[in-house]
Amino acid sequence: MRAIVLISGGLDSLLAIKAIQKQGIEVLAINFLIPFLKDDLANNSIFFVKKITEQLGCKCKVITLAEDYLDMVKNPKYGYGKNFNPCIDCKILMLKKAKNVMSEFKASFIATGEVLGQRPMSQHKQALKRIEEASSLNGLLLRPLSALLLAPTIPQKKGWVKKELLFDIHGRGRRRQISLAKEWGVEDYPWPGGGCLLTDSNFCKRLKDLLKYDQLSIEDITLLKLGRHFRITSKFKLIVGRDKEENEKLISLAKKGDVFFEPKKMSGPTGISKGPVGQRLKDIAARIIARYTCLDKKVEIVCGTVSKRNQELILVKGMNDQQLKKWII
Ligand code: SF4
């Protein structure tokens, strides 16, 4: 028999894989790459997931979520958590995607590492039930770590899994998971979760701003993770690098139509602006760049297009912090 187990990389999902393997069932671990992962995770998660699943002795598949994930974030049926995290809809989307590959892998059911009562929005009894119903898994979704506290699933009723190898873990504590990990020799669990930017209040302010002006696309999400952001008008915004690495990233991400702002003879930040720009907006952008270049005297700021970055020279004094507050997101 085979089952699919969703793997996030956190300890609970690794224990879920182990719990299913201990039942003598072959596991395909599925990891979802969402557009809102912190950069260090986004860059390394495929490597980590492959490494862990190799150690656990199971196959793994990585599914990238893009436009459909964005659509869900813009309009989640079950709303947002404390920040902009649509956890219930997010899980439903992942489970629907996993359900689509059940027949390809000849899987009889799906399991997750969800623990009853661990997260306020998506892991109380009603939410777990809603997630199962909305993903149309109808009894084929097993949460082995909390299964003894939940309604019996088809794998339990049909005897595909043994009761003795299911658990009644609940709540936010980690004690039982850590002791199970020790008992089962699961030592290498590189990240404890928490890599989703939709739970980060600063990131979410920027995200809400783009949504408000209907300017969110997959490419913009990379930019949201970088620099300082300034909303000047409904159509015009400026993003300013905070260090050399961010300046270089901004340059590499600039698109046709974006305008660059950089100090001419001094070291300082690179800024790129999005949206149509007239002289007044250029002056504001130049003053913001000057603010992060030199505080006490006028600075020459060059601005120009992606193909010619030094088309125009603007001499300005840096904006003061009170003015800056008006624009910063
Ligand atoms: S924290 Fe992020 S990735 Fe995790 S369930 Fe919520 S929205 Fe999805």
Coordinates of C-alpha atoms in Angstrom, one line a residue, residues 7 9 13 22 28 35 63 66 70 89 104 116 128 140 186-187 190 199 220 233 237 280 284 299 303 312 315:
I7 CA 6.1 17.5 4.0
G9 CA 10.3 20.3 6.5
S13 CA 5.6 16.5 8.9
K22 CA 6.0 2.3 10.5
L28 CA 5.6 9.7 -1.4
P35 CA 5.9 32.2 -3.7
I63 CA 5.2 21.1 -6.5
A66 CA 2.4 30.2 -8.5
L70 CA -1.7 34.1 -5.7
D89 CA -7.4 27.9 2.1
E104 CA -0.2 8.6 -10.5
L116 CA -5.0 19.2 16.8
L128 CA -9.4 20.3 10.3
L140 CA -9.0 9.8 3.0
V186 CA 14.7 11.5 13.4
E187 CA 17.5 13.9 14.2
P190 CA 16.5 21.7 9.6
T199 CA 2.8 35.6 8.8
D220 CA 6.7 41.5 -7.7
T233 CA 1.1 57.8 -5.6
K237 CA 6.4 53.4 -5.9
R280 CA 7.8 66.0 -9.3
I284 CA 10.8 63.0 -4.5
V299 CA 23.7 65.2 -3.4
C303 CA 18.3 58.8 -12.9
E312 CA 19.5 62.9 -16.0
L315 CA 20.8 67.9 -7.3

